[in-house]
GROMACS .gro file of C-alpha atoms in nm:
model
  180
    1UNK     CA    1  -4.768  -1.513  -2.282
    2UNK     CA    2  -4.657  -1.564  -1.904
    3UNK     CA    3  -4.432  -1.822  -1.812
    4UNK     CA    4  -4.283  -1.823  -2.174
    5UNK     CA    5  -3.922  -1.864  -2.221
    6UNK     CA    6  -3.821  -1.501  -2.337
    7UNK     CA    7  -3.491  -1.433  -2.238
    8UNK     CA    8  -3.237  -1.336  -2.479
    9UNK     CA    9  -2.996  -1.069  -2.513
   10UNK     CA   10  -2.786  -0.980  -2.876
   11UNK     CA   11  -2.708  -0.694  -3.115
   12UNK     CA   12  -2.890  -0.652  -3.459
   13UNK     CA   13  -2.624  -0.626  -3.672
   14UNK     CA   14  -2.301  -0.838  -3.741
   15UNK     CA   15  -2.054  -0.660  -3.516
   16UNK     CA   16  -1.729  -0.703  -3.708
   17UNK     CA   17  -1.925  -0.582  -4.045
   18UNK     CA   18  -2.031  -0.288  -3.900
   19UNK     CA   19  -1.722  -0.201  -3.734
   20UNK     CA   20  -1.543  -0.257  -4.094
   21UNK     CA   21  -1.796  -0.133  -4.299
   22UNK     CA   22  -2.044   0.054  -4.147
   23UNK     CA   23  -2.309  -0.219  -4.255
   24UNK     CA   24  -2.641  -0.143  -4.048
   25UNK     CA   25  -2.523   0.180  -3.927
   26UNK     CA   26  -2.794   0.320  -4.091
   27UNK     CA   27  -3.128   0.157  -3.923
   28UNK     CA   28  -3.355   0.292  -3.643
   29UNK     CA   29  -3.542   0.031  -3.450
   30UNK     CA   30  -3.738   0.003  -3.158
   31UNK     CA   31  -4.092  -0.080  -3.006
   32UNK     CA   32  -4.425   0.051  -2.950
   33UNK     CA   33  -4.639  -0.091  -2.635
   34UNK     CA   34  -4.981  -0.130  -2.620
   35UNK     CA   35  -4.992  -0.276  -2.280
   36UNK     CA   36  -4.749  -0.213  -1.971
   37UNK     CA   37  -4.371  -0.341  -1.905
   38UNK     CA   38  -4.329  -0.450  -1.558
   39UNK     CA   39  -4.010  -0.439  -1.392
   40UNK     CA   40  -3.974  -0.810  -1.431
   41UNK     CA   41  -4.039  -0.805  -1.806
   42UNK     CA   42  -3.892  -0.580  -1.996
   43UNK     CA   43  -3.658  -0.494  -2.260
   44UNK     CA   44  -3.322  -0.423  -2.143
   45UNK     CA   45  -2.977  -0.228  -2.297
   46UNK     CA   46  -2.654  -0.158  -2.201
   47UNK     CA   47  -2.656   0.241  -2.209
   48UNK     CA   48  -2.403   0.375  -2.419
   49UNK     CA   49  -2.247   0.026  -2.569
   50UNK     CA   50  -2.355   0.193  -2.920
   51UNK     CA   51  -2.055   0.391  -2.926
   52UNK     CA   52  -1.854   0.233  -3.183
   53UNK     CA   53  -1.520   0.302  -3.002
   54UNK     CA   54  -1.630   0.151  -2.740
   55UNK     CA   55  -1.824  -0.164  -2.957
   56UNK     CA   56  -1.437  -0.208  -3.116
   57UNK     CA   57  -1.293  -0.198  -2.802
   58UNK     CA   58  -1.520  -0.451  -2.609
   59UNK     CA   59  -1.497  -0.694  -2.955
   60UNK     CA   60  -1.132  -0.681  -2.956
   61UNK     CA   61  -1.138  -0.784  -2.578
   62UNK     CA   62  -1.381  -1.052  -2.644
   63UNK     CA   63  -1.101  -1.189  -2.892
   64UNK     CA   64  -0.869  -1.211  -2.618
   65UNK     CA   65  -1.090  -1.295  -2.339
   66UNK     CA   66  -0.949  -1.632  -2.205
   67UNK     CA   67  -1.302  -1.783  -2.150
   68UNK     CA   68  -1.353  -1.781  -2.540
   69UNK     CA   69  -1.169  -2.063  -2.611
   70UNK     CA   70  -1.359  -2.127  -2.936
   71UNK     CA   71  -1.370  -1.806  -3.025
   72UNK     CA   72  -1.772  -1.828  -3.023
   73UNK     CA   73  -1.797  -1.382  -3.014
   74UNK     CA   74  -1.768  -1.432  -3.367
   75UNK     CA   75  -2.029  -1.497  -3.613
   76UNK     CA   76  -2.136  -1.544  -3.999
   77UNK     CA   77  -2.559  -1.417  -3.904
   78UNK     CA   78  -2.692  -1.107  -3.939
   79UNK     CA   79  -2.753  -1.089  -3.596
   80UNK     CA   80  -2.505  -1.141  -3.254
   81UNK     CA   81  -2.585  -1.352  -2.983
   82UNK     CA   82  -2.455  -1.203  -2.572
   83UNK     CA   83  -2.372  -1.510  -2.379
   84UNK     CA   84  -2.348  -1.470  -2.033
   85UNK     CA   85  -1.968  -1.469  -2.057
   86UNK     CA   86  -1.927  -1.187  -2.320
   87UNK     CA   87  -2.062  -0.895  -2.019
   88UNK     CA   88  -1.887  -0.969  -1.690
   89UNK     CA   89  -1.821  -0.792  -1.407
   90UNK     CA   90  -1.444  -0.669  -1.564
   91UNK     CA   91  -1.655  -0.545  -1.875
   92UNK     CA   92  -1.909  -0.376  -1.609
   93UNK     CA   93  -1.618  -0.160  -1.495
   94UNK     CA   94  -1.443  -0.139  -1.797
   95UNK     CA   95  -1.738   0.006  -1.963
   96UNK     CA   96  -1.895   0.176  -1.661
   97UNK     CA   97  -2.247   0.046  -1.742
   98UNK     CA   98  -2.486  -0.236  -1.696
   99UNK     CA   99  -2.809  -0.376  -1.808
  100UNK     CA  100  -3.045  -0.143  -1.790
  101UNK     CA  101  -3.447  -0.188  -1.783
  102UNK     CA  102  -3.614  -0.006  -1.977
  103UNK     CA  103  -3.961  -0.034  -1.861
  104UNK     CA  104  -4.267   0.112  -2.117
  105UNK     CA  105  -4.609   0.210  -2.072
  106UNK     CA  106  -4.904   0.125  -2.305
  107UNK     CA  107  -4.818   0.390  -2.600
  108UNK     CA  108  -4.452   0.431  -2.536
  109UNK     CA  109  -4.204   0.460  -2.780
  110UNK     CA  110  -3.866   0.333  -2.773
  111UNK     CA  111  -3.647   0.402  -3.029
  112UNK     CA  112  -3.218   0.280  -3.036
  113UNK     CA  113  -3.001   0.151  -3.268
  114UNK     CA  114  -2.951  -0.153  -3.399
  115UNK     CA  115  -2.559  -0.173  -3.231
  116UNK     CA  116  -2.668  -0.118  -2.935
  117UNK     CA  117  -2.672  -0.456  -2.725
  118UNK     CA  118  -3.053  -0.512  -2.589
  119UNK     CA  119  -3.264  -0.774  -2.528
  120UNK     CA  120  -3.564  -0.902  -2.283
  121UNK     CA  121  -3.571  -1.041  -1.957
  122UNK     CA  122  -3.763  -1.342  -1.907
  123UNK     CA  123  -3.973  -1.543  -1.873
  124UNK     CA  124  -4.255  -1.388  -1.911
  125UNK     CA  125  -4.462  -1.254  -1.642
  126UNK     CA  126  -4.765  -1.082  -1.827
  127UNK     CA  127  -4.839  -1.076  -2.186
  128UNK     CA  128  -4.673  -0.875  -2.361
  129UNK     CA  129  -4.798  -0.647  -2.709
  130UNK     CA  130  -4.590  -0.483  -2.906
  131UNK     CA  131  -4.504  -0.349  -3.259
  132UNK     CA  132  -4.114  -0.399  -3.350
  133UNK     CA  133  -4.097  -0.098  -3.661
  134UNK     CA  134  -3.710  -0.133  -3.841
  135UNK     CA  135  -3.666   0.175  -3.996
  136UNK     CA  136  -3.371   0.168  -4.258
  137UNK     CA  137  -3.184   0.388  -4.520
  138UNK     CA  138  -3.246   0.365  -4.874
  139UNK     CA  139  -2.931   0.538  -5.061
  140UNK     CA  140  -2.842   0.750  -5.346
  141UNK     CA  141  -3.013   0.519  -5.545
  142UNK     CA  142  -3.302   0.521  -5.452
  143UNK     CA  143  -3.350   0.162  -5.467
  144UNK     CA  144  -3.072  -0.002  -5.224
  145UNK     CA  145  -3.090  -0.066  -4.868
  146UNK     CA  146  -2.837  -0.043  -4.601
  147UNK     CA  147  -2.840  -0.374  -4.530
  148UNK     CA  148  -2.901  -0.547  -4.839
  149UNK     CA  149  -2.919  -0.870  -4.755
  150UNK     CA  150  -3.302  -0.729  -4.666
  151UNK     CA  151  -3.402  -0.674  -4.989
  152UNK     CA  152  -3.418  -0.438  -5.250
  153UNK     CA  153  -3.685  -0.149  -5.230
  154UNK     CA  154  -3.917  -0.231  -5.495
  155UNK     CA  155  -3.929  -0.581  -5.291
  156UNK     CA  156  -4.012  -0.396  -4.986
  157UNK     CA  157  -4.231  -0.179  -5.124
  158UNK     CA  158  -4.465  -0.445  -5.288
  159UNK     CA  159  -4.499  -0.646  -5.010
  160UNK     CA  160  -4.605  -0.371  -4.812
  161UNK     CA  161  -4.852  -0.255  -5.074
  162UNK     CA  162  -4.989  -0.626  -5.191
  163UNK     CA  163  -4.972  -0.765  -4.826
  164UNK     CA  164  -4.734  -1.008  -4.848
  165UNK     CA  165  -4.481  -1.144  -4.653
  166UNK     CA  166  -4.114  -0.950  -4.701
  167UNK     CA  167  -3.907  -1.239  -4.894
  168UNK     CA  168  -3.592  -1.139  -4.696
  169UNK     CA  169  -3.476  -1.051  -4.331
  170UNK     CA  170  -3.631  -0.862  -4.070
  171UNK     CA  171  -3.433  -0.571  -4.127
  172UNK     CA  172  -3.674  -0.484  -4.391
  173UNK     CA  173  -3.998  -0.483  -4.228
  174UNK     CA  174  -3.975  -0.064  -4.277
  175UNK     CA  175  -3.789   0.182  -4.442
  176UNK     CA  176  -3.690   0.532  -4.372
  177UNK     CA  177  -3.745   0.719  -4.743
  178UNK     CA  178  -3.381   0.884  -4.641
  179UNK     CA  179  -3.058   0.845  -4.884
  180UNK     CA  180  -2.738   0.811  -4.745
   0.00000   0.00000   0.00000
């Protein structure tokens, strides 16, 4: 709704996990609008940050950055907060790229990956509508997730079918019938 706190910006997966394990590798995400982005409310990325050489690389100078004197870039969630500190202008450079708005049309589809550092300028100007599909891996199995912290398959698959609220994170809201 306009005028509602919506700023945030974060990655959807625990970075150091990933990097060491490949956990959430393995999810497509994204949005579907049914009404128009503006430029002043949007979703915004960092083009190209999904790279995972260049994830490590930006992590491991996060670790050294002398503003982290807590060492706050690191985190036990699921998902990774950006403060304001973790993109300056000597990352801007480093990285040659920026936030980026990525502005969508009523029907639009925007699809990226979870490591991939986005998020959503704010506060609202307009209301916004939207449908936020997670799409991840099932493996060899048939019946494990990538991520499964989200749930098994069977538990996925039954709340879709019954209607039900997914008992787990909102990694699971859909799955890709892909093994891995």
């Amino acid at each position: 709704m306009p005028d509602e706190k919506t700023f945030f910006r974060h990655i959807d997966v625990k970075i150091w996990d990933l990097l060491q394990t490949g956990r959430g590798a393995n999810i497509l995400q994204g949005s579907v609008s049914f009404k128009d982005d503006n430029l002043e409310y949007c979703t915004e990325i960092l083009p190209g940050m999904h790279d995972l050489s260049k994830l490590r690389s930006w992590w491991e100078d996060l670790a050294q950055d002398a503003t982290n004197t807590d060492n706050r870039n690191h985190t036990d969630g699921f998902v990774q907060g950006i403060q304001p500190w973790m993109w300056a202008a000597d990352y801007v450079r480093k990285y040659n790229t920026d936030w980026e708005k990525e502005v969508c049309a009523a029907g639009d589809l925007r699809l990226s990956l979870p490591m991939i550092p986005h998020g959503s300028i704010g506060p609202a100007t307009a209301i916004r509508q939207a449908i936020l599909p997670w799409f991840v891996a099932v493996k060899a199995d048939g019946t494990t997730l990538d991520t499964p912290e989200s749930g098994s398959w069977e538990e996925i698959s039954a709340a879709h079918r019954d209607i039900v609220a997914i008992p787990a994170l909102p990694q699971a809201i859909a799955v890709l019938f892909t093994a891995v």
